[in-house]
Coordinates of C-alpha atoms in Angstrom, one line a residue:
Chain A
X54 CA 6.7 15.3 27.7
X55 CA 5.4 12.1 26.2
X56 CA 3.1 12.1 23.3
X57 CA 0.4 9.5 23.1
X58 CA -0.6 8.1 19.6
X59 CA -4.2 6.8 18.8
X60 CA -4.4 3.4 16.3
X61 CA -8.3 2.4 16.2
X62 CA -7.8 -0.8 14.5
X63 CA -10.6 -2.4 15.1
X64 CA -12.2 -4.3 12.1
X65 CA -8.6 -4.0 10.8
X66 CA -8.4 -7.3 9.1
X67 CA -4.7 -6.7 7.3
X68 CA -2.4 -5.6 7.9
X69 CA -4.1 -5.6 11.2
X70 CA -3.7 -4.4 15.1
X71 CA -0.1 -5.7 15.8
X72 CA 1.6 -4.8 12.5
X73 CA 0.3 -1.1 12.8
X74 CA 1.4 -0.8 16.1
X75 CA 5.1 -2.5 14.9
X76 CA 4.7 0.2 11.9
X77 CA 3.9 3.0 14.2
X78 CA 6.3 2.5 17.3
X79 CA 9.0 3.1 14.6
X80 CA 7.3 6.7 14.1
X81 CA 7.2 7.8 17.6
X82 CA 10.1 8.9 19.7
X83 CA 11.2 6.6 23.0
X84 CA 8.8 7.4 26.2
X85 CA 5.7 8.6 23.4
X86 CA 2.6 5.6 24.4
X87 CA 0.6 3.9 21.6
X88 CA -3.3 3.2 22.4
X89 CA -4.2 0.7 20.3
X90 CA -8.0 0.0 19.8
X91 CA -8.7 -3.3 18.9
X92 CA -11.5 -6.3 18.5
X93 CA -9.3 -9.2 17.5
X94 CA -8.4 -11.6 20.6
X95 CA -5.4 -12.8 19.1
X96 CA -4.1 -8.8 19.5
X97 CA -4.6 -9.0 23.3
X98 CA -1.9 -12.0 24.2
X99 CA 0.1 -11.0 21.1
X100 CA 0.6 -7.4 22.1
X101 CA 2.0 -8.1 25.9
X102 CA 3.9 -11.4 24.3
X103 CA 6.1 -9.3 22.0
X104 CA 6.8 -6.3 24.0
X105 CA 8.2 -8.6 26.9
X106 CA 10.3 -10.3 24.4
X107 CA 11.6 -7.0 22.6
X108 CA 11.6 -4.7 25.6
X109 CA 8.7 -2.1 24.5
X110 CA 6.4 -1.3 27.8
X111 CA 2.9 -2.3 28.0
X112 CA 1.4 0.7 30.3
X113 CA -2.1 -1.1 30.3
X114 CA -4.5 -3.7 29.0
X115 CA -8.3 -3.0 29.3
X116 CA -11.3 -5.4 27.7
X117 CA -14.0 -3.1 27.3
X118 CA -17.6 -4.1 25.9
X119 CA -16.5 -5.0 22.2
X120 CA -12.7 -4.3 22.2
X121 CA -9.5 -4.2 24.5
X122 CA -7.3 -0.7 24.5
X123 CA -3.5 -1.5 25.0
X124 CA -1.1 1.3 26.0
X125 CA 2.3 0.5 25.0
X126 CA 5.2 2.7 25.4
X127 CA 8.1 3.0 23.4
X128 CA 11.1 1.9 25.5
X129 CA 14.2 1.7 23.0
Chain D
X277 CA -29.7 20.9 -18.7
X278 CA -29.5 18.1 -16.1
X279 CA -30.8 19.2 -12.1
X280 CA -26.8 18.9 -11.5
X281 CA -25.5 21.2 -13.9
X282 CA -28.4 23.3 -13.6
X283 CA -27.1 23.3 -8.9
X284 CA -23.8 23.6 -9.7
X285 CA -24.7 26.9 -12.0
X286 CA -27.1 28.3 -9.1
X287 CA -24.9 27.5 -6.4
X288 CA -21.6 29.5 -7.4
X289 CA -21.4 33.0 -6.7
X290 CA -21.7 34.3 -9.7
X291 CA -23.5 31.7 -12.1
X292 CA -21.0 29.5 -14.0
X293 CA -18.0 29.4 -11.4
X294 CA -15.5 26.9 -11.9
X295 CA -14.7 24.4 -9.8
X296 CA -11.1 23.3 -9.5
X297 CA -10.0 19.8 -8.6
X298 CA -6.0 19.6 -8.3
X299 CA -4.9 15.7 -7.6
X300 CA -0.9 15.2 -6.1
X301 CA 0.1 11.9 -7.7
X302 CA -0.4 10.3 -11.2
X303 CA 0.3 6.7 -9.8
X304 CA -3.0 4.2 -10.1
X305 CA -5.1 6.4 -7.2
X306 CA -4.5 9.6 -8.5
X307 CA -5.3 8.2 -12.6
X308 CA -8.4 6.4 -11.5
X309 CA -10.0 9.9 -9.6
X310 CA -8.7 11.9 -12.3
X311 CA -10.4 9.8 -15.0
X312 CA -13.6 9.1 -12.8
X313 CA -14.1 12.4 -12.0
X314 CA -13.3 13.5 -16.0
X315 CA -16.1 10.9 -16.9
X316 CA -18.8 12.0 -13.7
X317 CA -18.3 15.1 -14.4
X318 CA -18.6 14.9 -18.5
X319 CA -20.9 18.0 -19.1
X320 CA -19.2 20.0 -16.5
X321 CA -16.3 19.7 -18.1
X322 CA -17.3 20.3 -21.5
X323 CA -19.0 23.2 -19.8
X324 CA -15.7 25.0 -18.6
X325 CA -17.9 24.4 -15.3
X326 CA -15.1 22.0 -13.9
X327 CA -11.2 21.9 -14.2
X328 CA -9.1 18.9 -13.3
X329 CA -5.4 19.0 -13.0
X330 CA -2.7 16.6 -12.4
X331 CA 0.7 16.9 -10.9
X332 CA 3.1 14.0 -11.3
X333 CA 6.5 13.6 -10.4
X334 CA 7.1 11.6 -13.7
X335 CA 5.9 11.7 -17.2
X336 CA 5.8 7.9 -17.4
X337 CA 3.2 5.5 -15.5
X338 CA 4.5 1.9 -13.8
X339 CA 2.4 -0.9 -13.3
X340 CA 4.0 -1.6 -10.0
X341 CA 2.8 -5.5 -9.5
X342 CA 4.3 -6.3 -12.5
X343 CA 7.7 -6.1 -10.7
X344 CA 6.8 -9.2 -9.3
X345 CA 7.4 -10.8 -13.0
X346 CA 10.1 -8.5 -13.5
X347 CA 12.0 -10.0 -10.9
X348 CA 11.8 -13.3 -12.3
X349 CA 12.6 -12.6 -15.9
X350 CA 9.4 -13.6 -16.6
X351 CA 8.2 -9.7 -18.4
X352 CA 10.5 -7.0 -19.6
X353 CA 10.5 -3.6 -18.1
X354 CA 9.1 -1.7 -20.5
X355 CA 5.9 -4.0 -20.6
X356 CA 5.7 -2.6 -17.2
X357 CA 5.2 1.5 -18.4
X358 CA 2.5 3.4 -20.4
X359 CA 2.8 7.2 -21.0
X360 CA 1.3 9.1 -18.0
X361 CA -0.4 11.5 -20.8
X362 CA -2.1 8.8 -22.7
X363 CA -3.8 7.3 -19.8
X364 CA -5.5 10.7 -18.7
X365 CA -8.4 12.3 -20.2
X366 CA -7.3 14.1 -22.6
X367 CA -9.3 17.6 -20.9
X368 CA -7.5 16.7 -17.9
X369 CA -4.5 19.3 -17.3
X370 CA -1.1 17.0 -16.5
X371 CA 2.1 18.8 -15.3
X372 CA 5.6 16.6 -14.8
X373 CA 6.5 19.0 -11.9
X374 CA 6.8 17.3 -8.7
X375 CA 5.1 18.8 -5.4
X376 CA 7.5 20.3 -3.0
X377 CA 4.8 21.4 -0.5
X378 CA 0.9 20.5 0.2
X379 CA -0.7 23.7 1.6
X380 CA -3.9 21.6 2.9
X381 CA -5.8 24.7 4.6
X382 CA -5.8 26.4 1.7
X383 CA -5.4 23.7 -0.8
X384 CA -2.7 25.0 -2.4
X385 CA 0.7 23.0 -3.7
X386 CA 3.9 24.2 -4.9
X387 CA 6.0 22.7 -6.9
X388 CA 9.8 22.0 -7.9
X389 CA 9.2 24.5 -10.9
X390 CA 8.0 27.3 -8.0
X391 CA 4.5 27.0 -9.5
X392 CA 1.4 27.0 -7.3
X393 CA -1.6 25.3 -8.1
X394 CA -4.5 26.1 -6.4
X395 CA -8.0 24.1 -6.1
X396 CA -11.7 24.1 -4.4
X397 CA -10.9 20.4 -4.0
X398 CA -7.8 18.7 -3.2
X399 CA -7.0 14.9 -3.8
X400 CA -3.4 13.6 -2.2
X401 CA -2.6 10.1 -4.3
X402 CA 1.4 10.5 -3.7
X403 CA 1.5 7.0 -3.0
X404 CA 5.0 5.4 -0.4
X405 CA 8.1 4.7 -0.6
X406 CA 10.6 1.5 0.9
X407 CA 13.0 3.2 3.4
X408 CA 15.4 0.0 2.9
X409 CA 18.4 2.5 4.2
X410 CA 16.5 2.8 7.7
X411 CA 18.1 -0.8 8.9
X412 CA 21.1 -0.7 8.8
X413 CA 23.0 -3.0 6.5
X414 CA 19.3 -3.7 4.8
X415 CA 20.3 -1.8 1.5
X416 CA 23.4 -2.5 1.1
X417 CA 22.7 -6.4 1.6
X418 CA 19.3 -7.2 0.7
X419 CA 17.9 -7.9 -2.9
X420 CA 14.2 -6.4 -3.5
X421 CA 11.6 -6.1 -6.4
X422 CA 9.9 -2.9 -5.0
X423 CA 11.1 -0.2 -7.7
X424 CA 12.6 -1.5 -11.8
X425 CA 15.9 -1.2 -10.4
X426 CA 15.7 -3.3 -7.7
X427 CA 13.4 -6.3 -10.0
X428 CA 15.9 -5.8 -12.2
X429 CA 19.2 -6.4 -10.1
X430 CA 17.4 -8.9 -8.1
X431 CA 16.7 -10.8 -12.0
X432 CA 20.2 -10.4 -12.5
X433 CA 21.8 -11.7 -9.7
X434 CA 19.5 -14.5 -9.2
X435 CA 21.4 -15.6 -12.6
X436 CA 24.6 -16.0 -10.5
X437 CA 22.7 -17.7 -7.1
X438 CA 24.1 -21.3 -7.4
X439 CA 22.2 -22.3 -4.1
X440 CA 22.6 -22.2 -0.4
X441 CA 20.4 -20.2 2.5
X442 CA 17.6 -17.9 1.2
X443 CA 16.1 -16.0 3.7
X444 CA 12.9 -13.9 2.6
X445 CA 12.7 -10.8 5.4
X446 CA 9.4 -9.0 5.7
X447 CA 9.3 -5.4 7.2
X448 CA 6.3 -3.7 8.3
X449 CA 4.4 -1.9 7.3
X450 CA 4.9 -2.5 4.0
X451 CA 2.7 -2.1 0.4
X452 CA 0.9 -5.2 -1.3
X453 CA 0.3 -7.8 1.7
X454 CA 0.0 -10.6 -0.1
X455 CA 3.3 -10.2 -2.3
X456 CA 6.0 -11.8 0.2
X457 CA 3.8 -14.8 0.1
X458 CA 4.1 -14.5 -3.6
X459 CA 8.0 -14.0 -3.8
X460 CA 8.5 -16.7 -1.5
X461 CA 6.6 -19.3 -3.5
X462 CA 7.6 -18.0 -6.5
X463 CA 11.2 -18.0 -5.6
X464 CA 10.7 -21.8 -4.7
X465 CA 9.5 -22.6 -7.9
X466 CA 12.1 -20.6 -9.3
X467 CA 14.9 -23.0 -7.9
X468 CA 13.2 -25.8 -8.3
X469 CA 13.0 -25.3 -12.4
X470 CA 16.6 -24.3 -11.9
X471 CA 17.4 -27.6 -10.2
X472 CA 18.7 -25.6 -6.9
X473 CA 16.3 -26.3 -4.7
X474 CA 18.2 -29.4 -3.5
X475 CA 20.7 -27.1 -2.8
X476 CA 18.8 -24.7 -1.1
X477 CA 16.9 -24.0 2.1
X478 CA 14.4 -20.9 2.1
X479 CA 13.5 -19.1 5.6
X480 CA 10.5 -16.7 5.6
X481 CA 10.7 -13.9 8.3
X482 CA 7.2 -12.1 9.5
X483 CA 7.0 -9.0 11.9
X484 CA 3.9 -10.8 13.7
X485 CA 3.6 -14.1 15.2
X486 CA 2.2 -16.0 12.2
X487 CA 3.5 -16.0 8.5
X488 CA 0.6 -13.7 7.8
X489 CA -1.3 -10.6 9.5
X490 CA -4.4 -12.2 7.9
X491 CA -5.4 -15.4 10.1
X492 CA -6.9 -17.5 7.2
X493 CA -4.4 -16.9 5.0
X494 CA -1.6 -17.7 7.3
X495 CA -3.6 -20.9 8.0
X496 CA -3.6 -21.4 4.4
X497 CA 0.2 -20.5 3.8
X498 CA 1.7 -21.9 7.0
X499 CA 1.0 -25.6 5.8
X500 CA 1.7 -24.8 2.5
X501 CA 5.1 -23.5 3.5
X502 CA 5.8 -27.0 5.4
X503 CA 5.3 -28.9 2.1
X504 CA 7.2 -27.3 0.4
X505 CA 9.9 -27.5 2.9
X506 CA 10.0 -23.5 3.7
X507 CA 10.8 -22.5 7.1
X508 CA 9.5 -19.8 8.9
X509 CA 10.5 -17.3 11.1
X510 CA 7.8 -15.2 12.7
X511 CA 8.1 -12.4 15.6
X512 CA 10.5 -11.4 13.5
X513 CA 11.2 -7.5 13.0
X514 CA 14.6 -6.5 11.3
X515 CA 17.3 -4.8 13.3
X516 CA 20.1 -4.6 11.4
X517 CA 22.0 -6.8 8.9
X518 CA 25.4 -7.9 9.1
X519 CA 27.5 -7.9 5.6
X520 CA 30.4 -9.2 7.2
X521 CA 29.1 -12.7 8.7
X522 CA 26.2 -12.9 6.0
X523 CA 23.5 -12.5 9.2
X524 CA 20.2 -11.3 9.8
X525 CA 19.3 -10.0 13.4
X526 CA 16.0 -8.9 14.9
X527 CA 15.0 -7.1 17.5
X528 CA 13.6 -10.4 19.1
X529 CA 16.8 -11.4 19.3
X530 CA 17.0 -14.1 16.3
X531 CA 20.1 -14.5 14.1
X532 CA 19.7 -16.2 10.7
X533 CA 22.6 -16.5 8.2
X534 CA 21.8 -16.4 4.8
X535 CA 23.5 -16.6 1.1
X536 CA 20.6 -14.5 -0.7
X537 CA 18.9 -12.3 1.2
X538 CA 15.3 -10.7 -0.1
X539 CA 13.3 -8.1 1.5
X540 CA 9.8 -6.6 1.9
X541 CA 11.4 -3.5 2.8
X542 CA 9.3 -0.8 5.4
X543 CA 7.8 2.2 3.7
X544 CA 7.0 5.3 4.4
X545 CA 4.5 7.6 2.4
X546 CA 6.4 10.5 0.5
X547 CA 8.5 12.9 1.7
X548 CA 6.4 16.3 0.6
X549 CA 3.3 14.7 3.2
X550 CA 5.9 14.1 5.5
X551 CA 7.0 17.8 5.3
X552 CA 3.7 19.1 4.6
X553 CA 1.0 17.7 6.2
X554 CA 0.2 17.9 9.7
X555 CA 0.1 15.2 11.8
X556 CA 1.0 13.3 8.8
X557 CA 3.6 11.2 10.6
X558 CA 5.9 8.9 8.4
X559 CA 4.3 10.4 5.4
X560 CA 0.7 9.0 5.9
X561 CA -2.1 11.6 6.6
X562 CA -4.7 11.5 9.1
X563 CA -7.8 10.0 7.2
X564 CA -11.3 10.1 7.7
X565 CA -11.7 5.8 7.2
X566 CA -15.3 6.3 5.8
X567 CA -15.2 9.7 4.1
X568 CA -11.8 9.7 3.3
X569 CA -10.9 13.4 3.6
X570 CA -7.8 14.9 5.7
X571 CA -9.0 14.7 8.8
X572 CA -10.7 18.5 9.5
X573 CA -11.2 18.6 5.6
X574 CA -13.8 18.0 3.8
X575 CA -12.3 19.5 0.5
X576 CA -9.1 17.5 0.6
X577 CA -9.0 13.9 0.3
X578 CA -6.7 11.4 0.4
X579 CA -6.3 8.5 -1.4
X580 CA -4.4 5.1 -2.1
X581 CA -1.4 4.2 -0.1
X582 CA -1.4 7.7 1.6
X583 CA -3.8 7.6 4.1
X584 CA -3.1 6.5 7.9
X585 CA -6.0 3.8 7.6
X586 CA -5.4 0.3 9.0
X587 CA -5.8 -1.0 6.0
X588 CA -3.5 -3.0 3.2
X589 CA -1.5 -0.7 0.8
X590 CA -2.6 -1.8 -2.3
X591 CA -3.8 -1.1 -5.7
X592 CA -7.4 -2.7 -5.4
X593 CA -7.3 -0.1 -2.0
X594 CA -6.8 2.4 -4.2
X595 CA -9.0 1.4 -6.8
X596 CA -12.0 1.2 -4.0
X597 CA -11.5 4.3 -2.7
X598 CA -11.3 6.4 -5.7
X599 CA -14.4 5.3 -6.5
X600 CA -15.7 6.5 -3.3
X601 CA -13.8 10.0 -3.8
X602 CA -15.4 9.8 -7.5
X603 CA -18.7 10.1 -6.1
X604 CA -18.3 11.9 -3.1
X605 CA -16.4 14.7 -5.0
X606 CA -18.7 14.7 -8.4
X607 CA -21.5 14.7 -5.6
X608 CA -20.6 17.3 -3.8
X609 CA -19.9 19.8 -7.0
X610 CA -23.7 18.5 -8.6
X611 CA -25.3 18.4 -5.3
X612 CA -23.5 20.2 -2.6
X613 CA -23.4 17.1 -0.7
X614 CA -21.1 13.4 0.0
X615 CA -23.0 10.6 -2.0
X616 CA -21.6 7.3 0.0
X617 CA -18.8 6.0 2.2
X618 CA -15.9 3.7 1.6
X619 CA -16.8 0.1 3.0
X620 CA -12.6 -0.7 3.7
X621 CA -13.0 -3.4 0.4
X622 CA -9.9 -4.3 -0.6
X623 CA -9.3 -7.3 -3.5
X624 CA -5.7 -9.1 -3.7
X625 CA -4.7 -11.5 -5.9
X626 CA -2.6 -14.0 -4.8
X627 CA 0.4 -15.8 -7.0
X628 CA 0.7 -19.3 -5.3
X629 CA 3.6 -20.4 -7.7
X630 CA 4.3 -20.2 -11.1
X631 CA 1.0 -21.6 -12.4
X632 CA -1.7 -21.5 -10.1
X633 CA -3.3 -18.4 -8.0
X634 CA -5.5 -17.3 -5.6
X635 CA -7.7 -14.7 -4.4
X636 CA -8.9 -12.5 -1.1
X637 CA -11.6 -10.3 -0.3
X638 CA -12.6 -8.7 2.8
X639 CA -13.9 -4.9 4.1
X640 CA -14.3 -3.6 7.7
X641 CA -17.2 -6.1 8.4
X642 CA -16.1 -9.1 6.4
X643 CA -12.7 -10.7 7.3
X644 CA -11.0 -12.6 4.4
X645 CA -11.4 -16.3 3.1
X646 CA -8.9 -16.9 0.6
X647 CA -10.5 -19.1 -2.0
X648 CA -8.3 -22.4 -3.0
X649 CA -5.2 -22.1 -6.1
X650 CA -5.9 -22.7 -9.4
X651 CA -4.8 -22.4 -12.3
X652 CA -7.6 -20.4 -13.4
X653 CA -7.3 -17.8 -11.1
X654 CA -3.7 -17.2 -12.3
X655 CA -4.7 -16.9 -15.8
X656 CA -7.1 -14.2 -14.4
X657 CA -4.5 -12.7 -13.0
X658 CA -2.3 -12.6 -15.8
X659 CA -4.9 -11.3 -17.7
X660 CA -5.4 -8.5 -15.2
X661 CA -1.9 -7.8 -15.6
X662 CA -3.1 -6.5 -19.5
X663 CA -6.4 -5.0 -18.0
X664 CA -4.7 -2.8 -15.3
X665 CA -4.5 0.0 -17.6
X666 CA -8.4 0.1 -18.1
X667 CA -8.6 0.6 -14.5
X668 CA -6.2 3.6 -14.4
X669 CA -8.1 4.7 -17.4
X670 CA -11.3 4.7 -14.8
X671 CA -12.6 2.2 -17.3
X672 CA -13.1 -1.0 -15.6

């Protein structure tokens, strides 16, 4: 069964949202998700940019009030 | 008698129980809380009231950023080391006996020796370590100035580089943000005074899509790269390295060749909080960001590069949070209760060649503004390179 990780990076300002999720999907196992929190817009096209191009799965992409959660799963 | 002595007296069962703080790690986080607490906690101390014990892996303390300079000639190791011993207060109790298990629940730690120390409060300072060996080819390929050995091979063989394709390959996560900026300009002034830069071309690879996770200072860098004629490489996160063909691939798909080959290798926190801790996963524990305890433990904190906080491993991190574990630990021993919270400030200097510097600040509400190089911000820094030992002496 999958495990899901929590990052809360927001107000993360270095190394920031997308270098700790790099940083973490290398701790998880393949099929465990990622939810990273996170305020900085430049995280929420970066995010679903890079796992197309390296083959990681974005499960989801929500804006809430102050921050966007992506769900990212570990696909290799 | 001061209201806090005269507390921590009336609180203990039995009037006059000691309190015993046991800190893992006599790098720069585990010196500075060792000290801090030493000089909070003065009277206590001189009191029997309070004991404060150290457990280090080594007898001899590195001043990691000088590794920088190391790599470049530029100092000689042993500029780079003071005796562990010498930087603690003296009433502090300092073991060489390094931690084979952290009992957090009952803050408890074992050691190589088969000792077990025991404490009221815990502090975990054990600081990372570059896993260069988890890409494969990385080690046995890339130069790096991340322990002596490597500043000191990569010194060495830069001696023999007679020019061709540098490529400077950044791993996350990795400690000091600001240092592959540093190596990369530093190792273009290096063949430029070596008249090899016409020789040469320098690539920079970064795991993100900019040349750094900081937006301003990548807006800085990025044109400062140009200038200089350094080309970077970003989305770019190692996947293996070929000795054969001289190549570097990613897992983006890029291919660079390359002649010399530096790296920001990835890290990992140590192998005991690995083992130990749980849900400490790749060696970095599960940290209160504000409080800084283990998360579910308020007697055991963590500190410097250890914690699991999205923050930059570095030593002005360290520094900033000890002095929030200072006071919150002195605080809660004088006055049963946490004094403050740790505002995420981290400080990084910034070596923008071989004469000129610059600086960044920032904390979880204030994103950073690099200031611009000059040359008396390098001086600063150089000087800092002296004053580093008052800080681990909790003096500045």
């Amino acid at each position: 069964m999958s495990e899901r990780t929590l990052i809360d990076a927001r107000g993360a300002n270095c190394p920031g949202p997308m270098m700790e999720l790099i940083a973490t999907l290398k701790l998880v196992d393949i099929g465990d998700e990622i939810e990273l929190l996170s305020n900085d817009p430049g995280t929420a096209s970066d995010v679903p940019t890079w796992c197309e191009k390296v083959g990681h799965k974005l499960i989801s992409k929500t804006k809430t009030d102050d921050h966007w959660v992506l769900v990212v799963s570990r696909s290799k | 008698m001061t209201i806090g002595y005269w507390l921590l007296a009336d609180q203990s069962k039995g009037r006059g129980k000691m309190k015993k703080i046991l800190i893992v790690g006599g790098g720069m986080a585990g010196s500075i809380v060792a000290n801090g607490l030493a000089r909070k906690l003065n009277k206590e101390m001189n009191n029997d009231l309070v004991e404060i014990t150290v457990i280090s892996a080594t007898d001899q303390h590195l001043y990691q950023p000088g590794l920088l300079y190391l790599a470049f000639g530029r100092v000689r190791e042993n500029e780079l080391y003071r005796n562990q011993r010498e930087i603690l207060d003296k009433r502090i109790n300092f073991h060489v006996d390094p931690a084979v298990n952290i009992d957090a629940d009952n803050k408890k730690v074992t050691t190589e020796s088969g000792k077990v120390y025991e404490g009221d409060y815990l502090v975990i300072a054990t600081g990372s370590r570059i896993m260069t060996q988890s890409i494969p080819g990385l080690a046995e390929e890339a130069h790096q100035f991340y322990t002596p050995e490597g500043a000191k091979e990569m010194r060495d063989s830069l001696k023999d580089f007679k020019g061709g394709k540098v490529v400077v390959n950044v791993n996350a996560p990795h400690k000091c943000p600001v240092a592959p900026i540093e190596i990369t300009l530093m190792l273009h002034d290096y063949l430029k005074e070596n008249e090899l830069l016409e020789k040469s071309e320098i690539t920079y690879t970064y795991p993100v899509g900019r040349v750094h996770a900081m937006e301003p200072v990548a807006k800085w860098a990025a044109p400062e790269f140009e200038k200089l004629g350094i080309k970077a490489e970003t989305l770019f996160n190692t996947k293996e390295v070929d000795g054969k063909t001289k190549t570097i691939i990613s897992e983006e798909g890029t291919k660079l060749k390359y002649d010399y080959l530096v790296t920001i290798p990835p890290h990992k926190g140590a192998q005991v909080v690995e083992d130990s801790i749980e849900g400490a996963k790749g060696g970095w524990c599960p940290t209160d960001k504000k409080k800084l305890y283990l998360e579910g433990k308020t007697d055991v904190f963590i500190c410097g590069d250890t914690t699991n906080i999205p923050i930059s491993k570095a030593g002005s991190t360290a520094h900033f949070e000890a002095d929030t574990i200072i006071d919150n630990i002195s605080s809660l021993i004088q006055e049963g209760t946490m004094a403050r919270d740790y505002d995420g400030k981290v400080f990084c200097f910034i070596e923008t060649g071989k004469e000129t510097g610059s600086y960044v600040w920032f904390n979880y509400t204030t994103p950073p503004n690099p200031g611009l190089p000059t040359k008396a911000v390098h001086r600063f820094k150089l000087a800092y390179n002296k004053m580093y030992w008052l800080s681990a002496k909790g003096l500045l």
